[in-house]
Amino acid sequence: MSRTRSASRTEPEAELIELRDVHQRFGAVAALRGAGLSLRVGEVHALLGENGAGKSTLLRVLAGLQAPDRGELSVRGRVVHLHTPRDAWDEGIGLVHQHFTLVPRLTVLENLALGVRGPSGGWRGGMRLPLEHVAQRAREVAAATGLAIRPNEVVERLSVGDRQRVEILKVLLREPRVVALDEPTAVLAPAEIERLLALLRQLAASGRTVLIVAHKLDEVLSVADRVTVLRAGRTVLEAERASVNARLLADAMLGQEAREAYDNAPVLGRGSVVGGNHRVQARPGHTECIACLERVEVWPAGEAAAAEDPGAEISLDVHRGEIVGVAGVEGNGQRELALVLSGRRAPVRGRAVLPPDPAFIPQDRSREALARDFDLAENFALALHRQGPWRHGPLLRWSALRTTSEKLLTRYRVLAEGTHALARTLSGGNQQRVVIARELEAGHDLLVAENPTRGLDLAASAFVHGELARLREGGGIGIVLLSTDLDEVLTLADRVFVMVRGRLLEVPAAERTRSGVGELMLSASAAADEGVEKEAWPGDA
Amino acid sequence: MSELLAPFFEASVRLGVPLALAALGETITERSGVINIGLEGSIIAGAFAGALGALAWGAPGGAIAGLMAGGVAAAVFAFFALGLGADQIITGTAVTIGGLGLTAAAYETRFGPTGTALSLPTLDPLPVPLLAELPLLGRALFAQPVTAYAAYLLAPVLWWYLQRTAWGLELRAVGEEPCAAEAAGVAVVRTRVFATLFGGAMGGLAGVHLSLAHTATFAEGMSAGRGFIALAVVVLGRWNPLGVVAAALLFGAASALQFSLQALGLNLPYQLFLALPYLLALLALAGWVGRTRAPAALGQPWPAGR
């Protein structure tokens, strides 16, 4: 990658932003225990770390959303105290949130105008909604950055990638000196990621400072000028891009021992995946079909997506002993497909033949799979209580349930203080282990897993992947893996599909690469994007 | 026909106005994400304070006292539900029960238990020249007390406020997605407190209409469930001030129907007609109005997870 570096970067330069010795405690959890970060003018700076390392907390401190227990923030050498987001803007710091902070039922333009007061403040500023003013500014910024958006569209009808562009534009409208982005690539298709990274370089070249939080090393290495690594709330590494490599960063993120343990974990690939999979042809065919969708429509009638894509149908057979992988950009119907396959929702149209009571690992485990204020034995009981060993007539056999729970906690290596621990007290990775343990213990024929490793750290992800692979080898169960993590799907699945606008497209074995699947993902939505530029901005004559 | 219809329309508006005032206030409250079912408490407080104020300072003074009393009742709700993060439904119920009880007790203390009807200075109808002479609807719409004109006027003003001002946008954002609003620099709690106080003051004004315009007296529990009907009116009006006024007039018409039907001499128990607005409320809440979507954060505490 060729890149122009300004001469000033090689000289020692005053730090634009400096965070020193930041401490932040939430109840019993110390999220930050001496984190530091320094940002220079015109650089792309990557902030790396495992889940729970404190990246998001540090960003919240920087954006004025969280006043730290201890620590110092200085802007151009001047110590400042940020108590509200407005304080942060006044210092020129803008945050693009991980979970977008757009109001779904407002239009793009209304979202951009939210919180913006016209040139006259106070009483008159509140009375007037400066839509034309904002539209004018947005058009200028959009033209300068190539961020194409549809100003009059209601946000809830936008794709995730479009929402992100609106979110970025919203931050840029405030003319920040520092643009901080929290895991911006997590929700994007490969081509969109490239577009985003190019935009970040462009912003840095125009003199702004970009701080990107990420967990994918290759992306970071391709875009960053400097890197800061957090581990367990502390800054453990701060370095120029040129002086680090992927292995060094992984060591810094995980600690060396943990990284080696991860390397030896049972699942093969991380990072880039090459096409071709030796299991491809072998599995289906001679095995029993356990779940079958015939011409199923998943979009609920009346929703915008249904109106835009009439007649989107899905037909799919799932066999024992295979993993069917479904990739796709979020919001293309995977959620709805998962709900249908897991028996939680009837298909809008078509026929779904499913085994009784399929196992389901939903994306949002802490809300959909676990009762947060139940203890672990009670959470296990939720799925197991209908079966013989654990009940006696109308009564539950609590002692048997406790025994089973203890056994499962041990087998799945859940870090918890016994079966009486409340589900909410567990970390995300351990909650996921509980869900997997429970869903598999009940002995189902079909497992539907929806983004099963989202939000998990590398070790926990490796564990989940190992379990899925082990189940497949067992041959008794069919697995549908729906994931926005393309690498995950390519690594694990026997057959790979891409979900695009409510349709399921099978990926031929030859095209089973990141770029091949990425093209397929975007091909169907490209048609929709063509209308983007044509829509008029308010104020256009 | 017109000698039958004109009084019917007039009664519809007269009965619809307190609903419209309370529901307009509650619309603003709910658009900010707060459901204040203590509205009934604001109405009865407004009716009582209106009566006291009217005795002391005349009808206009009573109106201002009622307005403020409704706001005070809502301030109690806001302190517990928004300041301390108490459950909105329970807090609202407490304010309603407390408001009904306190006004009844205060009424007895002040005026004795005999229940002799008070005779209060009233907010008299102010016929609008010319418009009031229109046939059929003229008197119904334009020979009403000042509270009715307040409702007519506020509906478009509040619509404009919600849709066309920066404040309105911020208020809607707070009711839909408080996280997003906060990130955009909007003070979520302050916005909600303001919207709640406004809603309470409007409830107080509805109470003033009851005691000073509708009846010229105060009676225990004279709000008679109008706060709850107003909640249904908000749903039927789809959280839109213009729709809300139309819905309030519809409910007023349902109430007025009982008089007209009795006048027709139908041989049905009158309680059946009394129940009509409540049946309408049930239908409205059951989604008869189609798929209406409440503000997404309605009733949710802020900060979340408290």
Tab-separated table of N, CA and C in Angstrom, chain A residues 184-305:
chain	number	residue	atom	x	y	z
A	184	PRO	N	-15.583	-0.228	13.842
A	184	PRO	CA	-16.437	0.127	12.708
A	184	PRO	C	-16.531	-0.963	11.650
A	185	THR	N	-15.602	-1.899	11.624
A	185	THR	CA	-15.624	-2.886	10.543
A	185	THR	C	-16.429	-4.119	10.898
A	186	ALA	N	-16.882	-4.225	12.157
A	186	ALA	CA	-17.518	-5.460	12.608
A	186	ALA	C	-18.773	-5.796	11.810
A	187	VAL	N	-19.455	-4.771	11.308
A	187	VAL	CA	-20.752	-5.019	10.685
A	187	VAL	C	-20.697	-4.940	9.159
A	188	LEU	N	-19.518	-4.816	8.587
A	188	LEU	CA	-19.446	-4.519	7.158
A	188	LEU	C	-18.988	-5.706	6.320
A	189	ALA	N	-19.406	-5.688	5.065
A	189	ALA	CA	-18.934	-6.671	4.095
A	189	ALA	C	-17.512	-6.284	3.663
A	190	PRO	N	-16.750	-7.251	3.145
A	190	PRO	CA	-15.347	-6.961	2.821
A	190	PRO	C	-15.136	-5.719	1.957
A	191	ALA	N	-15.941	-5.568	0.904
A	191	ALA	CA	-15.718	-4.410	0.027
A	191	ALA	C	-16.009	-3.109	0.760
A	192	GLU	N	-17.024	-3.155	1.635
A	192	GLU	CA	-17.355	-1.951	2.399
A	192	GLU	C	-16.236	-1.618	3.382
A	193	ILE	N	-15.603	-2.657	3.910
A	193	ILE	CA	-14.491	-2.430	4.830
A	193	ILE	C	-13.379	-1.692	4.105
A	194	GLU	N	-13.082	-2.126	2.885
A	194	GLU	CA	-12.021	-1.441	2.127
A	194	GLU	C	-12.360	0.019	1.900
A	195	ARG	N	-13.636	0.254	1.570
A	195	ARG	CA	-14.078	1.633	1.358
A	195	ARG	C	-13.894	2.460	2.624
A	196	LEU	N	-14.245	1.858	3.750
A	196	LEU	CA	-14.136	2.576	5.023
A	196	LEU	C	-12.680	2.883	5.338
A	197	LEU	N	-11.824	1.889	5.168
A	197	LEU	CA	-10.416	2.098	5.509
A	197	LEU	C	-9.818	3.183	4.613
A	198	ALA	N	-10.226	3.192	3.343
A	198	ALA	CA	-9.742	4.240	2.443
A	198	ALA	C	-10.205	5.616	2.924
A	199	LEU	N	-11.451	5.656	3.391
A	199	LEU	CA	-11.978	6.925	3.903
A	199	LEU	C	-11.168	7.392	5.113
A	200	LEU	N	-10.823	6.457	5.973
A	200	LEU	CA	-10.062	6.826	7.167
A	200	LEU	C	-8.708	7.410	6.781
A	201	ARG	N	-8.061	6.814	5.786
A	201	ARG	CA	-6.775	7.341	5.318
A	201	ARG	C	-6.970	8.763	4.780
A	202	GLN	N	-8.071	8.924	4.062
A	202	GLN	CA	-8.349	10.228	3.468
A	202	GLN	C	-8.567	11.290	4.552
A	203	LEU	N	-9.277	10.918	5.599
A	203	LEU	CA	-9.514	11.852	6.698
A	203	LEU	C	-8.195	12.239	7.354
A	204	ALA	N	-7.328	11.251	7.529
A	204	ALA	CA	-6.041	11.537	8.154
A	204	ALA	C	-5.206	12.442	7.253
A	205	ALA	N	-5.288	12.182	5.951
A	205	ALA	CA	-4.512	12.992	5.008
A	205	ALA	C	-4.988	14.438	5.018
A	206	SER	N	-6.268	14.640	5.327
A	206	SER	CA	-6.775	16.021	5.364
A	206	SER	C	-6.498	16.682	6.709
A	207	GLY	N	-5.675	16.049	7.537
A	207	GLY	CA	-5.235	16.713	8.757
A	207	GLY	C	-5.985	16.324	10.011
A	208	ARG	N	-6.985	15.466	9.859
A	208	ARG	CA	-7.685	15.023	11.056
A	208	ARG	C	-6.961	13.813	11.644
A	209	THR	N	-7.243	13.562	12.896
A	209	THR	CA	-6.668	12.411	13.555
A	209	THR	C	-7.740	11.344	13.663
A	210	VAL	N	-7.403	10.117	13.271
A	210	VAL	CA	-8.380	9.039	13.307
A	210	VAL	C	-7.946	8.019	14.342
A	211	LEU	N	-8.873	7.681	15.246
A	211	LEU	CA	-8.608	6.619	16.210
A	211	LEU	C	-9.580	5.489	15.907
A	212	ILE	N	-9.058	4.313	15.588
A	212	ILE	CA	-9.929	3.207	15.238
A	212	ILE	C	-9.722	2.071	16.237
A	213	VAL	N	-10.841	1.620	16.799
A	213	VAL	CA	-10.797	0.458	17.687
A	213	VAL	C	-11.138	-0.758	16.852
A	214	ALA	N	-10.340	-1.773	16.948
A	214	ALA	CA	-10.577	-2.928	16.095
A	214	ALA	C	-10.050	-4.174	16.774
A	215	HIS	N	-10.483	-5.314	16.268
A	215	HIS	CA	-9.892	-6.543	16.783
A	215	HIS	C	-9.321	-7.422	15.686
A	216	LYS	N	-9.509	-7.006	14.430
A	216	LYS	CA	-8.925	-7.795	13.341
A	216	LYS	C	-7.561	-7.222	12.978
A	217	LEU	N	-6.550	-8.028	13.181
A	217	LEU	CA	-5.191	-7.531	13.050
A	217	LEU	C	-4.859	-7.085	11.632
A	218	ASP	N	-5.345	-7.846	10.642
A	218	ASP	CA	-4.938	-7.501	9.271
A	218	ASP	C	-5.467	-6.135	8.854
A	219	GLU	N	-6.709	-5.837	9.288
A	219	GLU	CA	-7.253	-4.514	8.968
A	219	GLU	C	-6.418	-3.412	9.612
A	220	VAL	N	-6.098	-3.650	10.881
A	220	VAL	CA	-5.340	-2.651	11.618
A	220	VAL	C	-3.997	-2.413	10.950
A	221	LEU	N	-3.350	-3.510	10.602
A	221	LEU	CA	-2.012	-3.382	10.033
A	221	LEU	C	-2.053	-2.667	8.697
A	222	SER	N	-3.183	-2.793	7.981
A	222	SER	CA	-3.220	-2.176	6.655
A	222	SER	C	-3.510	-0.680	6.728
A	223	VAL	N	-4.024	-0.208	7.819
A	223	VAL	CA	-4.466	1.187	7.817
A	223	VAL	C	-3.738	2.083	8.821
A	224	ALA	N	-3.203	1.509	9.882
A	224	ALA	CA	-2.752	2.353	10.995
A	224	ALA	C	-1.347	2.895	10.794
A	225	ASP	N	-1.098	4.075	11.361
A	225	ASP	CA	0.251	4.612	11.457
A	225	ASP	C	0.905	4.195	12.770
A	226	ARG	N	0.073	4.216	13.820
A	226	ARG	CA	0.579	3.790	15.115
A	226	ARG	C	-0.464	2.926	15.808
A	227	VAL	N	-0.013	2.169	16.785
A	227	VAL	CA	-0.874	1.185	17.436
A	227	VAL	C	-0.711	1.290	18.944
A	228	THR	N	-1.838	1.210	19.657
A	228	THR	CA	-1.793	1.073	21.109
A	228	THR	C	-2.557	-0.185	21.478
A	229	VAL	N	-1.985	-1.011	22.350
A	229	VAL	CA	-2.645	-2.250	22.745
A	229	VAL	C	-3.000	-2.181	24.225
A	230	LEU	N	-4.257	-2.516	24.512
A	230	LEU	CA	-4.708	-2.611	25.902
A	230	LEU	C	-4.830	-4.076	26.281
A	231	ARG	N	-4.424	-4.383	27.500
A	231	ARG	CA	-4.723	-5.715	28.017
A	231	ARG	C	-5.161	-5.553	29.469
A	232	ALA	N	-6.332	-6.098	29.777
A	232	ALA	CA	-6.878	-6.061	31.136
A	232	ALA	C	-6.824	-4.653	31.724
A	233	GLY	N	-7.207	-3.670	30.904
A	233	GLY	CA	-7.333	-2.316	31.422
A	233	GLY	C	-6.054	-1.515	31.459
A	234	ARG	N	-4.937	-2.105	31.013
A	234	ARG	CA	-3.671	-1.370	31.017
A	234	ARG	C	-3.141	-1.227	29.583
A	235	THR	N	-2.430	-0.157	29.350
A	235	THR	CA	-1.758	-0.038	28.064
A	235	THR	C	-0.462	-0.840	28.130
A	236	VAL	N	-0.354	-1.855	27.268
A	236	VAL	CA	0.826	-2.710	27.325
A	236	VAL	C	1.767	-2.464	26.156
A	237	LEU	N	1.290	-1.754	25.128
A	237	LEU	CA	2.173	-1.529	23.987
A	237	LEU	C	1.735	-0.263	23.268
A	238	GLU	N	2.720	0.548	22.906
A	238	GLU	CA	2.432	1.695	22.060
A	238	GLU	C	3.573	1.734	21.057
A	239	ALA	N	3.229	1.646	19.764
A	239	ALA	CA	4.317	1.483	18.803
A	239	ALA	C	3.938	2.042	17.442
A	240	GLU	N	4.972	2.343	16.636
A	240	GLU	CA	4.774	2.689	15.231
A	240	GLU	C	4.386	1.419	14.477
A	241	ARG	N	3.558	1.597	13.454
A	241	ARG	CA	3.145	0.459	12.639
A	241	ARG	C	4.351	-0.320	12.113
A	242	ALA	N	5.370	0.418	11.687
A	242	ALA	CA	6.508	-0.215	11.036
A	242	ALA	C	7.248	-1.163	11.972
A	243	SER	N	7.128	-0.950	13.266
A	243	SER	CA	7.927	-1.749	14.188
A	243	SER	C	7.166	-2.935	14.765
A	244	VAL	N	5.961	-3.206	14.280
A	244	VAL	CA	5.216	-4.348	14.822
A	244	VAL	C	4.785	-5.292	13.696
A	245	ASN	N	4.460	-6.514	14.074
A	245	ASN	CA	3.825	-7.431	13.154
A	245	ASN	C	2.671	-8.131	13.875
A	246	ALA	N	1.948	-8.958	13.154
A	246	ALA	CA	0.726	-9.550	13.695
A	246	ALA	C	1.015	-10.376	14.954
A	247	ARG	N	2.115	-11.121	14.916
A	247	ARG	CA	2.429	-11.988	16.049
A	247	ARG	C	2.722	-11.164	17.313
A	248	LEU	N	3.471	-10.115	17.112
A	248	LEU	CA	3.813	-9.251	18.249
A	248	LEU	C	2.550	-8.654	18.863
A	249	LEU	N	1.634	-8.219	17.982
A	249	LEU	CA	0.401	-7.615	18.479
A	249	LEU	C	-0.449	-8.650	19.205
A	250	ALA	N	-0.541	-9.842	18.640
A	250	ALA	CA	-1.329	-10.891	19.289
A	250	ALA	C	-0.750	-11.222	20.655
A	251	ASP	N	0.574	-11.287	20.741
A	251	ASP	CA	1.207	-11.525	22.033
A	251	ASP	C	0.840	-10.429	23.023
A	252	ALA	N	0.872	-9.195	22.538
A	252	ALA	CA	0.576	-8.080	23.434
A	252	ALA	C	-0.871	-8.122	23.895
A	253	MET	N	-1.784	-8.478	22.965
A	253	MET	CA	-3.202	-8.504	23.313
A	253	MET	C	-3.521	-9.620	24.296
A	254	LEU	N	-2.962	-10.789	24.041
A	254	LEU	CA	-3.368	-11.979	24.788
A	254	LEU	C	-2.444	-12.284	25.961
A	255	GLY	N	-1.239	-11.793	25.916
A	255	GLY	CA	-0.225	-12.337	26.807
A	255	GLY	C	0.319	-13.559	26.091
A	256	GLN	N	1.600	-13.783	26.213
A	256	GLN	CA	2.216	-14.775	25.341
A	256	GLN	C	1.665	-16.185	25.533
A	257	GLU	N	1.487	-16.602	26.797
A	257	GLU	CA	1.035	-17.979	27.027
A	257	GLU	C	-0.331	-18.215	26.402
A	258	ALA	N	-1.227	-17.259	26.619
A	258	ALA	CA	-2.578	-17.432	26.101
A	258	ALA	C	-2.551	-17.537	24.587
A	259	ARG	N	-1.659	-16.767	23.957
A	259	ARG	CA	-1.603	-16.807	22.505
A	259	ARG	C	-1.136	-18.169	22.014
A	260	GLU	N	-0.187	-18.733	22.729
A	260	GLU	CA	0.279	-20.048	22.312
A	260	GLU	C	-0.801	-21.105	22.503
A	261	ALA	N	-1.542	-21.003	23.594
A	261	ALA	CA	-2.633	-21.948	23.824
A	261	ALA	C	-3.649	-21.835	22.697
A	262	TYR	N	-3.885	-20.599	22.273
A	262	TYR	CA	-4.840	-20.366	21.200
A	262	TYR	C	-4.351	-20.976	19.897
A	263	ASP	N	-3.059	-20.822	19.622
A	263	ASP	CA	-2.511	-21.394	18.402
A	263	ASP	C	-2.692	-22.901	18.357
A	264	ASN	N	-2.704	-23.512	19.529
A	264	ASN	CA	-2.814	-24.965	19.559
A	264	ASN	C	-4.255	-25.443	19.670
A	265	ALA	N	-5.187	-24.522	19.682
A	265	ALA	CA	-6.599	-24.907	19.795
A	265	ALA	C	-7.010	-25.715	18.569
A	266	PRO	N	-8.069	-26.535	18.703
A	266	PRO	CA	-8.395	-27.509	17.664
A	266	PRO	C	-8.808	-26.927	16.315
A	267	VAL	N	-9.224	-25.685	16.279
A	267	VAL	CA	-9.727	-25.194	14.996
A	267	VAL	C	-8.621	-24.559	14.171
A	268	LEU	N	-8.745	-24.766	12.885
A	268	LEU	CA	-7.675	-24.441	11.966
A	268	LEU	C	-7.438	-22.963	11.799
A	269	GLY	N	-8.268	-22.343	11.022
A	269	GLY	CA	-7.879	-21.050	10.473
A	269	GLY	C	-8.341	-19.855	11.262
A	270	ARG	N	-7.509	-18.885	11.331
A	270	ARG	CA	-7.984	-17.544	11.624
A	270	ARG	C	-7.255	-16.659	10.637
A	271	GLY	N	-7.634	-15.414	10.569
A	271	GLY	CA	-7.032	-14.597	9.536
A	271	GLY	C	-7.616	-14.998	8.199
A	272	SER	N	-6.815	-14.950	7.165
A	272	SER	CA	-7.378	-15.176	5.843
A	272	SER	C	-7.581	-16.667	5.596
A	273	VAL	N	-8.557	-16.958	4.786
A	273	VAL	CA	-8.912	-18.347	4.520
A	273	VAL	C	-8.793	-18.587	3.025
A	274	VAL	N	-8.215	-19.684	2.661
A	274	VAL	CA	-8.144	-20.004	1.243
A	274	VAL	C	-9.342	-20.839	0.865
A	275	GLY	N	-9.711	-20.740	-0.381
A	275	GLY	CA	-10.875	-21.462	-0.847
A	275	GLY	C	-10.634	-22.974	-0.877
A	276	GLY	N	-11.747	-23.686	-1.008
A	276	GLY	CA	-11.620	-25.138	-1.081
A	276	GLY	C	-11.665	-25.752	0.286
A	277	ASN	N	-12.416	-26.793	0.429
A	277	ASN	CA	-12.597	-27.429	1.720
A	277	ASN	C	-12.764	-28.906	1.428
A	278	HIS	N	-11.948	-29.719	2.064
A	278	HIS	CA	-11.924	-31.131	1.677
A	278	HIS	C	-13.227	-31.844	1.959
A	279	ARG	N	-14.065	-31.265	2.816
A	279	ARG	CA	-15.304	-31.970	3.153
A	279	ARG	C	-16.435	-31.636	2.172
A	280	VAL	N	-16.150	-30.698	1.312
A	280	VAL	CA	-17.235	-30.106	0.545
A	280	VAL	C	-18.178	-31.118	-0.084
A	281	GLN	N	-17.639	-32.021	-0.853
A	281	GLN	CA	-18.509	-32.904	-1.617
A	281	GLN	C	-19.031	-34.061	-0.771
A	282	ALA	N	-18.239	-34.456	0.208
A	282	ALA	CA	-18.492	-35.727	0.862
A	282	ALA	C	-19.797	-35.764	1.660
A	283	ARG	N	-20.065	-34.719	2.395
A	283	ARG	CA	-21.089	-34.850	3.437
A	283	ARG	C	-22.526	-35.096	2.968
A	284	PRO	N	-23.150	-34.113	2.358
A	284	PRO	CA	-24.578	-34.287	2.137
A	284	PRO	C	-24.818	-35.406	1.134
A	285	GLY	N	-26.052	-35.770	0.965
A	285	GLY	CA	-26.346	-36.780	-0.033
A	285	GLY	C	-26.736	-38.069	0.629
A	286	HIS	N	-25.762	-38.726	1.251
A	286	HIS	CA	-26.103	-40.027	1.818
A	286	HIS	C	-26.543	-39.926	3.271
A	287	THR	N	-26.723	-38.720	3.742
A	287	THR	CA	-27.183	-38.605	5.125
A	287	THR	C	-28.627	-38.156	5.157
A	288	GLU	N	-29.222	-38.322	6.307
A	288	GLU	CA	-30.637	-38.063	6.474
A	288	GLU	C	-30.902	-36.553	6.553
A	289	CYS	N	-31.947	-36.119	5.889
A	289	CYS	CA	-32.332	-34.715	5.960
A	289	CYS	C	-33.179	-34.493	7.212
A	290	ILE	N	-32.765	-33.523	8.032
A	290	ILE	CA	-33.496	-33.343	9.283
A	290	ILE	C	-34.301	-32.047	9.332
A	291	ALA	N	-33.965	-31.106	8.482
A	291	ALA	CA	-34.761	-29.887	8.453
A	291	ALA	C	-34.895	-29.466	7.008
A	292	CYS	N	-36.029	-28.989	6.654
A	292	CYS	CA	-36.304	-28.759	5.254
A	292	CYS	C	-37.177	-27.519	5.100
A	293	LEU	N	-36.673	-26.547	4.344
A	293	LEU	CA	-37.467	-25.353	4.044
A	293	LEU	C	-37.862	-25.393	2.578
A	294	GLU	N	-39.142	-25.190	2.309
A	294	GLU	CA	-39.598	-25.143	0.917
A	294	GLU	C	-40.201	-23.783	0.629
A	295	ARG	N	-39.564	-23.084	-0.269
A	295	ARG	CA	-40.076	-21.787	-0.730
A	295	ARG	C	-40.572	-20.919	0.426
A	296	VAL	N	-39.705	-20.776	1.406
A	296	VAL	CA	-40.090	-20.015	2.599
A	296	VAL	C	-39.776	-18.539	2.409
A	297	GLU	N	-40.735	-17.699	2.761
A	297	GLU	CA	-40.478	-16.266	2.807
A	297	GLU	C	-40.300	-15.865	4.255
A	298	VAL	N	-39.291	-15.041	4.522
A	298	VAL	CA	-39.005	-14.692	5.900
A	298	VAL	C	-39.369	-13.266	6.267
A	299	TRP	N	-39.473	-12.398	5.284
A	299	TRP	CA	-39.806	-11.016	5.640
A	299	TRP	C	-41.237	-10.946	6.105
A	300	PRO	N	-41.498	-10.378	7.258
A	300	PRO	CA	-42.884	-10.210	7.687
A	300	PRO	C	-43.604	-9.272	6.737
A	301	ALA	N	-44.833	-9.630	6.379
A	301	ALA	CA	-45.608	-8.779	5.485
A	301	ALA	C	-45.749	-7.405	6.107
A	302	GLY	N	-45.723	-6.387	5.277
A	302	GLY	CA	-45.918	-5.043	5.798
A	302	GLY	C	-44.619	-4.359	6.156
A	303	GLU	N	-43.543	-5.134	6.339
A	303	GLU	CA	-42.276	-4.464	6.622
A	303	GLU	C	-41.661	-3.965	5.324
A	304	ALA	N	-40.858	-2.949	5.488
A	304	ALA	CA	-40.291	-2.296	4.319
A	304	ALA	C	-39.555	-3.288	3.434
A	305	ALA	N	-38.775	-4.187	4.072
A	305	ALA	CA	-37.956	-5.117	3.305
A	305	ALA	C	-38.817	-6.015	2.421
